[in-house]
Amino acid sequence: MVRSSKPFLPAAVVALAVLAVAVVEILAAPAERTWYVAHVVSAAAAAACFALAAAGGAAYIRTDRRLRAKDAALLVKRRPSLEGLDGMIRRLLPLGLGLLTVAIASGFCDALRPSHAGWFRIWQTHPKMLMAFGAWLTCAVAMQVAYAKRFRGRQVAAMSIAVFILVVVVLLASAAVPSEPPAG
Amino acid sequence: MSHKTADVSLRERLSFDPAQARSAVGRLVQDFGEAEFLLLSTCNRIELYLARQPHAPPTDDQMRAWLADFHRLREGDIREKLYTLADSEAVAHLLAVAGGLDSLVPGEPQIVAQLKEAHALAVELGAARGVMGELVQGALHAAKHIRSETGIGAGRTSVASVALDFVRRVFRTLAGKCVLNIGAGKMNELMLKQLAKLRPEQILVANRSAEKAEQLARSCGGRAAGFDRIEDHLGLADVVLTSTASHEPIISPEMVRAAQVARDYQPLLIVDIAVPRDVDAAAGDIENVFLYNIDDLDRIVRETLQTRRGQRRRAENIINEHVTALTRSLNVRQVSPVIDALYRHMEKIAAEELEGARNKLSTHEDADQDEQILKRALHRTIRRILHAPATKLRETADPDETRARIELIRDLFDLDDI
């Protein structure tokens, strides 16, 4: 029997889970925190994009390996082509980066509102800010590399997986750092 | 007659082209109107399916003679190559044919369309009515079941189609792509025509003989390219198909690497079906280059055929299930008129008896009620008497036994008008 690979299924589950968390955050947020809402929504959407791109990357690497191994089972069922997967990754990565940019910008605006300005006074060294900028910079460099002519196929696919892992780590770490100043 | 019993030269003489098939079926309806016919004529078989009452015309000998006569052949020349099957064996054979088990290449799908076409013609000319329709529908249903439950139709069974599948796995579409063909042999032509169906933007044909390159290019909507400029053409191509008579590789890894640099390392698929190979095997190790030679494609075809053969037993089990159900259903069709006639006969007797008894019934005011009571009692009596034999007739699986019982009932109850 042919083992069917469904990398998109776990990716879709991750994307939906992230969006679900975002919806909960939005519903729980006070009315005046528009920037916060924008931040959460765009961060979740960015994570979803990177999740799908990573799934595409995993599928690409697997298909590439099986093509090189001349695996007949690959031909039995209809599957996305390498070109199709590559195109999908290349559309999702910049979209994800764009959303991540919106997330960081809106998070920055939310962080610097008057009631919290003291907390983020030295925002340049705040862990959340640093992690966010670091992630953004890494993704932006990765994007430049992905669109450099030398890199095709497997490299871009591997990069999409690395970007997703990085974004997830940053999201989790960022969630662990308090966003609100301590009481008193 | 099929590829199993006769070679292609004899099958050619007995086959029916569309016009002949139409004429033949029309003549069969004219000559033997009571029976139903289905004529299936393909490159691998010529089969005539026949549904008739027991001992009714046409007989097997009449059909053999008819077939020989239609094609102006001597019956003796074809008699030994023809096979005759009856009842459940014939049903099982039709299901096996529809499921692709009896094909030259197991699991080939064209037979389903051919069967539908044959049936459509038979229906149009009045040769196929209830029984044949049920049989064909049962065969198509079994074929669908076989293909969905087993791997008998999975995979590709020709080198060209396997190569095409690899193209589809690498490229979403060939629109905007370039195909480079090197060589002008039969395999090149066959595979290039398959690739042309995917509508690449450009097809280049390179061959030592410029004239042959031109000819092949014209036949598939491409243009001839210089054989001495293969390196340049490689820089444009997304798919390369090569099969020359060269004793040494004509494409080296360096050429492919240079082409990839020029192409920004876009995916490159190379199908090398030459023996000895035209492309150095090391070229397949370059990033985003996928190289397949004739051995790779042949191996996949062999594996596919082996897999299909391995599915045979499962397919046969499915066929057996369908044969039992279909035979039972056809039997019910056969016995229903007899059972109806038996009931009518009994009801007629009951009505006559009731008529006779009415005169002897009392004439008091409840006489009508008495009559109704008697009528219902007679009706119930008939139903109870005939329930068991009718049920057993319907459930008889063996066609011979069914026929024997029908004859017996007709004889015993004098049901001549069935």
XYZ file of C-alpha atoms in Angstrom:
602
model
C 0.000 0.000 0.000
C 1.228 3.479 -0.695
C 1.939 5.568 2.372
C 0.311 8.891 1.737
C 2.103 11.867 3.203
C -0.191 14.510 4.627
C 2.125 17.216 5.891
C -0.591 19.734 5.285
C -2.898 18.168 7.799
C -0.766 18.866 10.896
C 0.137 22.276 9.456
C -3.492 23.139 8.992
C -4.197 21.972 12.542
C -1.391 24.213 13.857
C -2.650 27.154 11.807
C -6.199 26.690 13.052
C -5.010 26.307 16.645
C -3.019 29.532 16.409
C -5.989 31.363 14.940
C -8.255 29.952 17.632
C -5.916 31.267 20.349
C -5.916 34.626 18.569
C -9.687 34.756 18.558
C -9.767 34.001 22.287
C -7.209 36.741 22.976
C -9.179 39.207 20.911
C -12.417 38.426 22.654
C -10.717 38.787 26.036
C -9.005 42.080 25.170
C -10.358 45.370 26.472
C -12.072 47.607 23.913
C -9.395 50.298 23.796
C -6.587 47.967 22.835
C -6.978 48.101 19.110
C -3.238 47.825 18.535
C -3.162 44.718 20.656
C -5.922 43.124 18.640
C -4.126 43.956 15.415
C -0.910 42.559 16.892
C -2.455 39.248 17.917
C -4.366 38.744 14.681
C -1.414 39.497 12.430
C 0.975 37.408 14.553
C -1.412 34.467 14.367
C -1.900 34.875 10.638
C 1.874 35.095 10.143
C 2.356 31.882 12.134
C -0.319 30.189 10.055
C 1.410 31.244 6.824
C 4.748 29.957 8.051
C 3.103 26.708 9.178
C 1.650 26.093 5.740
C 4.919 27.064 4.073
C 6.754 24.603 6.318
C 4.273 21.894 5.393
C 4.925 22.657 1.757
C 8.643 22.510 2.473
C 8.346 19.100 4.125
C 6.292 17.808 1.203
C 8.847 19.214 -1.240
C 11.791 17.527 0.459
C 9.957 14.236 0.637
C 8.869 14.365 -3.001
C 12.354 15.373 -4.113
C 13.858 12.379 -2.274
C 11.361 9.970 -3.783
C 11.902 11.360 -7.273
C 15.634 10.852 -6.933
C 15.025 7.336 -5.623
C 12.772 6.748 -8.665
C 10.059 5.504 -6.349
C 7.195 4.099 -8.429
C 4.763 4.508 -5.549
C 5.103 8.289 -5.982
C 3.373 8.009 -9.342
C 0.351 6.070 -8.163
C -1.643 8.862 -6.537
C -2.107 12.441 -7.600
C 0.208 14.692 -5.572
C 1.338 18.301 -5.846
C 4.302 18.737 -8.191
C 7.654 20.086 -7.024
C 7.016 23.228 -9.006
C 3.632 23.684 -7.390
C 5.050 23.218 -3.887
C 7.927 25.590 -4.595
C 5.509 28.226 -5.845
C 3.341 27.803 -2.772
C 6.309 28.273 -0.414
C 7.469 31.354 -2.316
C 4.040 32.953 -1.993
C 3.533 32.109 1.653
C 6.955 33.217 2.964
C 6.683 36.868 1.894
C 3.056 36.946 3.007
C 4.118 35.604 6.380
C 6.917 38.145 6.616
C 4.519 40.966 5.754
C 2.106 39.861 8.456
C 4.969 39.479 10.919
C 5.981 43.066 10.149
C 2.450 44.258 10.886
C 2.458 42.180 14.073
C 5.705 43.700 15.308
C 4.677 47.239 14.379
C 1.272 46.970 16.027
C 2.825 45.274 19.065
C 5.285 48.145 19.301
C 2.452 50.689 19.142
C 0.546 48.815 21.819
C 3.634 48.551 24.025
C 4.311 52.298 23.888
C 0.855 53.449 24.930
C 1.032 55.999 27.739
C 0.101 53.597 30.566
C 2.906 51.257 29.594
C 5.495 53.662 28.354
C 7.327 53.389 31.661
C 7.435 49.607 31.411
C 8.859 49.673 27.906
C 10.982 52.781 28.574
C 14.120 51.067 27.373
C 12.293 49.184 24.666
C 15.488 48.611 22.793
C 16.555 46.092 25.382
C 13.202 44.593 26.299
C 13.261 40.819 25.708
C 9.968 40.759 23.776
C 11.121 43.522 21.476
C 14.511 41.945 20.957
C 13.068 38.551 20.193
C 10.544 40.023 17.791
C 13.108 42.079 15.884
C 15.526 39.156 15.871
C 12.881 36.881 14.380
C 11.905 39.479 11.831
C 15.499 40.065 10.783
C 16.135 36.351 10.423
C 13.003 35.895 8.311
C 13.914 38.882 6.139
C 17.420 37.529 5.522
C 15.952 34.094 4.803
C 13.621 35.665 2.276
C 16.506 37.382 0.512
C 18.350 34.097 0.366
C 15.273 32.273 -0.892
C 14.903 34.686 -3.746
C 18.576 34.633 -4.604
C 18.978 32.790 -7.834
C 21.425 30.276 -6.486
C 18.925 28.742 -4.098
C 16.112 26.633 -5.380
C 14.042 23.753 -4.395
C 15.365 21.896 -1.405
C 17.194 24.838 0.148
C 14.093 26.994 0.087
C 12.015 24.116 1.408
C 14.419 23.559 4.299
C 14.452 27.271 4.990
C 10.663 27.419 5.231
C 10.790 24.726 7.918
C 13.548 26.558 9.808
C 11.614 29.848 9.650
C 8.510 28.190 11.032
C 10.412 26.615 13.909
C 12.020 29.960 14.691
C 8.688 31.785 14.662
C 7.086 29.193 16.933
C 9.981 29.381 19.394
C 9.817 33.184 19.435
C 6.044 33.152 19.894
C 6.261 30.740 22.808
C 9.177 32.593 24.411
C 7.452 35.910 23.902
C 4.311 34.576 25.509
C 6.371 33.597 28.551
C 7.622 37.189 29.004
C 5.066 39.427 30.744
C 3.424 42.089 28.596
C 2.054 44.073 31.476
C 4.062 45.871 34.103
C 4.018 44.229 37.520
C 1.209 45.344 39.853
C 2.215 48.334 42.038
C -12.067 -15.301 -29.665
C -9.425 -13.361 -27.814
C -5.682 -12.747 -27.660
C -5.498 -15.908 -25.543
C -6.875 -18.194 -28.243
C -5.925 -16.593 -31.561
C -3.095 -14.501 -32.928
C -3.566 -11.005 -34.253
C -3.792 -12.035 -37.926
C -6.893 -14.175 -37.293
C -8.402 -11.665 -34.863
C -8.058 -8.993 -37.538
C -10.120 -11.055 -39.936
C -12.910 -11.631 -37.438
C -12.990 -8.150 -35.905
C -15.766 -5.626 -36.505
C -15.116 -1.969 -37.273
C -17.900 0.434 -36.148
C -19.825 0.169 -39.418
C -19.555 -3.618 -39.466
C -20.619 -3.819 -35.821
C -23.726 -1.808 -36.585
C -24.547 -3.970 -39.581
C -23.890 -7.209 -37.686
C -26.058 -6.314 -34.706
C -28.826 -5.171 -37.015
C -28.721 -8.475 -38.845
C -28.725 -10.454 -35.611
C -31.857 -8.666 -34.450
C -33.458 -9.391 -37.804
C -32.488 -13.050 -37.865
C -33.012 -13.884 -34.185
C -35.355 -11.265 -32.829
C -36.321 -13.082 -29.628
C -32.783 -13.208 -28.273
C -30.652 -10.349 -26.937
C -27.137 -9.623 -28.196
C -24.035 -7.702 -27.229
C -21.119 -7.559 -29.662
C -17.763 -6.626 -28.119
C -15.008 -6.185 -30.680
C -11.666 -4.717 -29.576
C -8.060 -5.180 -30.641
C -7.744 -8.061 -28.166
C -11.089 -9.838 -28.449
C -14.207 -10.442 -30.473
C -16.992 -11.656 -28.219
C -20.680 -12.068 -28.798
C -22.874 -12.232 -25.699
C -26.234 -13.822 -26.131
C -29.290 -13.992 -23.858
C -32.087 -16.348 -24.900
C -34.629 -18.757 -23.541
C -33.467 -22.351 -23.012
C -33.509 -24.308 -26.257
C -34.576 -21.233 -28.195
C -32.585 -20.069 -31.254
C -29.882 -19.267 -32.023
C -27.823 -22.302 -30.977
C -24.063 -22.201 -30.502
C -23.536 -23.864 -33.883
C -25.776 -21.330 -35.572
C -23.784 -18.487 -34.050
C -20.444 -19.913 -35.156
C -21.784 -20.348 -38.647
C -23.242 -16.859 -38.595
C -19.931 -15.299 -37.522
C -17.971 -17.149 -40.197
C -20.539 -16.239 -42.816
C -20.536 -12.525 -41.902
C -16.784 -12.297 -42.481
C -16.832 -14.693 -45.417
C -14.590 -17.150 -43.614
C -14.762 -20.894 -43.495
C -16.192 -22.067 -40.229
C -13.527 -24.734 -39.978
C -10.802 -22.048 -39.955
C -12.128 -20.383 -36.852
C -13.966 -23.106 -34.951
C -11.027 -24.193 -32.814
C -10.119 -20.621 -31.894
C -13.596 -19.800 -30.629
C -14.622 -20.450 -27.035
C -18.144 -20.828 -25.727
C -19.244 -20.203 -22.160
C -22.710 -20.482 -20.693
C -24.676 -19.324 -17.667
C -22.612 -18.316 -14.632
C -19.340 -18.977 -16.489
C -20.342 -16.517 -19.175
C -21.389 -13.980 -16.549
C -18.083 -14.427 -14.690
C -16.170 -14.004 -17.946
C -17.923 -10.748 -18.800
C -17.196 -9.399 -15.327
C -13.540 -10.424 -15.644
C -13.344 -8.714 -19.041
C -14.910 -5.517 -17.677
C -12.565 -5.575 -14.673
C -9.510 -5.822 -16.934
C -8.498 -9.265 -15.679
C -8.726 -10.817 -19.147
C -6.829 -8.006 -20.909
C -3.396 -8.274 -22.461
C -2.235 -5.710 -19.930
C -4.046 -6.515 -16.665
C -6.211 -3.686 -15.421
C -6.226 -1.670 -18.640
C -9.081 0.804 -18.417
C -10.155 1.190 -22.066
C -12.316 -1.950 -21.943
C -14.933 -0.215 -19.781
C -15.543 2.477 -22.398
C -15.558 -0.158 -25.135
C -18.150 -2.197 -23.253
C -20.353 0.867 -22.740
C -20.099 1.674 -26.417
C -21.050 -1.870 -27.420
C -24.021 -1.772 -25.084
C -25.160 1.625 -26.353
C -25.154 0.273 -29.917
C -27.083 -2.835 -28.869
C -29.690 -0.741 -27.081
C -30.028 1.600 -30.052
C -30.679 -1.279 -32.429
C -33.000 -3.108 -30.048
C -30.588 -5.979 -29.512
C -30.223 -5.363 -25.789
C -33.271 -5.236 -23.610
C -33.831 -6.249 -19.991
C -31.457 -9.156 -19.484
C -28.483 -7.750 -21.405
C -28.938 -4.365 -19.761
C -28.865 -5.928 -16.325
C -25.832 -7.986 -17.256
C -23.848 -5.020 -18.572
C -24.771 -2.828 -15.604
C -23.704 -5.641 -13.294
C -20.406 -5.972 -15.168
C -19.704 -2.238 -14.993
C -20.568 -2.190 -11.311
C -18.204 -5.115 -10.665
C -15.473 -3.388 -12.695
C -15.831 -0.248 -10.595
C -15.716 -2.311 -7.425
C -12.578 -4.128 -8.597
C -10.763 -0.942 -9.522
C -11.614 0.803 -6.279
C -10.850 -2.138 -3.991
C -7.734 -3.536 -5.662
C -4.652 -2.068 -7.266
C -5.320 -3.757 -10.564
C -5.629 -0.486 -12.453
C -2.969 1.437 -10.560
C 0.289 2.655 -12.043
C 1.477 2.895 -15.649
C 2.325 0.116 -18.016
C 4.340 1.843 -20.704
C 7.690 3.583 -20.613
C 6.228 6.694 -22.253
C 3.429 7.066 -19.716
C 5.814 6.540 -16.786
C 8.070 9.294 -18.163
C 5.056 11.551 -18.515
C 4.093 10.901 -14.915
C 7.556 11.966 -13.770
C 7.165 15.152 -15.786
C 3.892 15.847 -13.974
C 5.509 15.206 -10.595
C 8.217 17.764 -11.236
C 6.271 20.425 -13.155
C 2.831 21.729 -12.377
C 2.380 22.559 -16.046
C 4.539 22.683 -19.175
C 3.041 26.040 -20.157
C 5.961 28.430 -20.550
C 8.419 25.532 -20.575
C 10.778 24.207 -23.203
C 11.172 20.577 -24.229
C 14.395 19.528 -25.919
C 14.362 16.283 -27.869
C 17.602 14.763 -29.102
C 17.250 11.987 -31.666
C 14.542 11.126 -34.168
C 13.770 7.445 -33.610
C 10.399 5.797 -32.993
C 10.630 6.122 -29.210
C 11.513 9.810 -29.553
C 8.469 10.318 -31.727
C 6.180 8.390 -29.396
C 7.320 10.168 -26.269
C 7.503 13.585 -27.870
C 3.914 13.286 -29.008
C 2.879 12.455 -25.448
C 4.810 15.462 -24.142
C 3.310 17.706 -26.807
C -0.137 16.978 -25.331
C 0.979 18.868 -22.202
C 1.382 21.978 -24.398
C 4.884 23.186 -23.707
C 5.657 26.641 -24.999
C 8.528 25.386 -27.108
C 9.687 22.056 -28.539
C 13.182 21.798 -29.936
C 14.240 18.782 -31.964
C 17.911 18.100 -32.506
C 19.224 15.220 -34.580
C 22.345 14.435 -36.601
C 20.150 14.360 -39.688
C 18.657 17.827 -40.059
C 15.967 16.480 -42.377
C 14.682 13.958 -39.820
C 14.812 16.625 -37.118
C 12.716 18.888 -39.302
C 10.226 16.108 -40.013
C 9.800 15.185 -36.367
C 9.586 18.823 -35.306
C 6.799 19.455 -37.797
C 4.834 16.434 -36.616
C 4.675 17.702 -33.032
C 4.508 21.450 -33.509
C 8.141 22.163 -32.644
C 11.176 23.468 -34.496
C 14.419 21.853 -35.552
C 17.564 22.808 -33.654
C 21.225 22.271 -34.499
C 22.685 19.042 -33.169
C 26.045 20.775 -32.772
C 24.516 23.335 -30.409
C 23.112 21.002 -27.778
C 24.941 22.840 -25.006
C 23.105 26.041 -25.868
C 19.770 24.284 -26.118
C 20.298 22.698 -22.710
C 20.372 26.153 -21.203
C 16.815 26.725 -22.452
C 15.261 23.338 -21.781
C 13.156 22.297 -18.797
C 12.597 18.768 -20.077
C 15.181 16.871 -22.100
C 14.327 13.700 -23.953
C 17.207 11.900 -25.544
C 17.625 8.701 -27.509
C 20.406 8.599 -30.078
C 22.522 5.839 -31.519
C 25.668 7.328 -30.025
C 28.062 4.861 -28.384
C 29.332 7.506 -25.988
C 27.426 9.951 -23.767
C 26.640 13.158 -25.615
C 25.668 15.095 -22.483
C 28.260 15.381 -19.729
C 27.776 16.544 -16.126
C 29.718 19.728 -16.964
C 27.266 20.572 -19.725
C 24.358 20.052 -17.370
C 25.981 22.129 -14.621
C 26.612 24.982 -17.045
C 23.009 24.749 -18.214
C 21.764 24.892 -14.634
C 23.800 28.017 -13.929
C 22.291 29.621 -17.023
C 18.812 28.504 -15.948
C 19.193 29.718 -12.344
C 18.954 26.133 -11.149
C 15.348 25.707 -12.168
C 14.242 22.044 -12.087
C 15.510 20.051 -15.054
C 14.093 16.655 -15.984
C 16.124 14.436 -18.289
C 14.695 11.251 -19.770
C 17.452 9.197 -21.378
C 16.063 6.152 -23.137
C 19.136 5.416 -25.236
C 21.188 2.260 -24.946
C 24.076 2.908 -24.386
C 23.088 5.966 -22.400
C 23.356 9.447 -23.888
C 23.684 11.212 -20.535
C 26.456 10.633 -18.036
C 24.903 9.253 -14.833
C 26.784 11.823 -12.707
C 24.561 14.522 -14.198
C 21.729 13.191 -12.026
C 23.584 14.284 -8.876
C 23.433 17.970 -9.759
C 21.036 20.097 -7.717
C 17.517 20.176 -9.120
C 18.350 17.766 -11.945
C 16.245 14.612 -12.206
C 17.645 11.964 -14.526
C 15.831 8.808 -15.591
C 17.160 6.189 -17.946
C 15.432 3.322 -19.737
C 16.181 0.856 -16.936
C 14.466 3.099 -14.378
C 11.344 3.396 -16.497
C 11.311 -0.301 -17.409
C 11.659 -1.315 -13.773
C 8.630 0.766 -12.831
C 6.585 -0.766 -15.651
C 7.587 -4.259 -14.513
C 6.747 -3.473 -10.890
C 3.369 -2.130 -11.952
C 2.537 -5.227 -13.960
C 3.649 -7.447 -11.091
C 1.488 -5.505 -8.652
C -1.475 -5.795 -10.972
C -0.976 -9.535 -11.345
C -0.745 -9.827 -7.578
C -4.171 -8.229 -7.272
C -5.730 -10.940 -9.363
C -6.923 -13.135 -6.527
C -8.667 -10.259 -4.752
C -10.298 -9.232 -7.995
C -11.487 -12.778 -8.621
C -13.072 -12.916 -5.169
C -14.939 -9.722 -5.941
C -16.061 -11.166 -9.256
C -17.368 -14.298 -7.524
C -19.487 -12.170 -5.188
C -20.938 -10.232 -8.089
C -21.554 -13.358 -10.179
C -23.605 -14.916 -7.390
C -25.695 -11.778 -6.950
C -26.135 -11.231 -10.677
C -27.020 -14.844 -11.399
C -29.605 -14.775 -8.661
C -31.055 -11.561 -10.031
C -31.205 -12.975 -13.564
C -32.848 -16.112 -12.224
C -35.536 -14.063 -10.539
C -36.130 -12.361 -13.864
C -36.553 -15.784 -15.427
C -38.879 -17.270 -12.819
C -41.089 -14.222 -12.260
C -43.303 -14.845 -15.321
C -43.806 -18.484 -14.242
C -44.754 -17.518 -10.706
C -47.139 -14.846 -12.003
C -48.706 -17.367 -14.364
C -49.093 -19.871 -11.537
C -50.846 -17.308 -9.374
C -53.098 -16.258 -12.229
C -53.956 -19.898 -12.891
C -54.852 -20.483 -9.260
C -56.861 -17.262 -9.062
C -58.736 -18.268 -12.186
C -59.623 -21.626 -10.654
C -60.692 -19.918 -7.448
C -62.882 -17.463 -9.370
C -64.543 -20.299 -11.258
C -65.141 -22.209 -8.035
C -66.561 -19.128 -6.391
C -68.910 -18.570 -9.322
C -70.130 -22.106 -8.980
C -70.519 -21.805 -5.194
C -72.433 -18.504 -5.449
C -75.458 -20.283 -6.832
C -75.486 -22.605 -3.849
C -75.105 -19.877 -1.264
C -78.189 -18.791 0.659
C -80.103 -15.811 -0.627
C -80.617 -14.117 2.729
C -79.543 -10.583 3.193
C -76.019 -11.576 4.361
C -75.283 -13.510 1.160
C -72.913 -10.778 -0.162
C -70.992 -10.847 3.055
C -70.704 -14.633 2.852
C -69.356 -14.282 -0.665
C -66.679 -11.804 0.408
C -65.622 -14.056 3.270
C -65.348 -17.015 0.914
C -63.413 -14.990 -1.637
C -60.862 -13.849 0.933
C -60.512 -17.384 2.254
C -59.822 -18.742 -1.219
C -57.291 -15.979 -1.895
C -55.438 -16.681 1.339
C -55.468 -20.390 0.612
C -53.828 -19.853 -2.777
C -51.170 -17.548 -1.281
C -50.330 -20.001 1.434
C -50.089 -22.949 -0.935
C -47.866 -21.129 -3.432
C -45.664 -19.170 -0.996
C -43.094 -21.923 -0.409
C -42.660 -23.026 -4.060
C -42.514 -19.398 -5.261
C -39.837 -18.557 -2.666
C -37.773 -21.619 -3.548
C -38.004 -20.825 -7.259
C -36.756 -17.295 -6.672
C -33.884 -18.417 -4.505
C -32.579 -21.173 -6.767
C -29.015 -20.217 -7.657
C -28.233 -22.911 -10.193
C -29.529 -21.983 -13.647
C -29.946 -25.595 -14.759
C -31.985 -26.401 -11.710
C -34.075 -23.299 -12.260
C -34.786 -24.296 -15.814
C -35.703 -27.819 -14.779
C -38.133 -26.545 -12.136
C -39.721 -24.113 -14.548
C -40.275 -26.879 -17.071
C -41.752 -29.110 -14.403
C -44.190 -26.453 -13.192
C -45.235 -25.602 -16.711
C -45.818 -29.218 -17.442
C -47.603 -30.118 -14.215
C -49.867 -27.073 -14.186
C -50.292 -26.883 -17.930
C -49.007 -23.279 -18.155
C -48.548 -23.280 -21.920
C -49.006 -19.574 -22.402
C -45.802 -18.516 -20.528
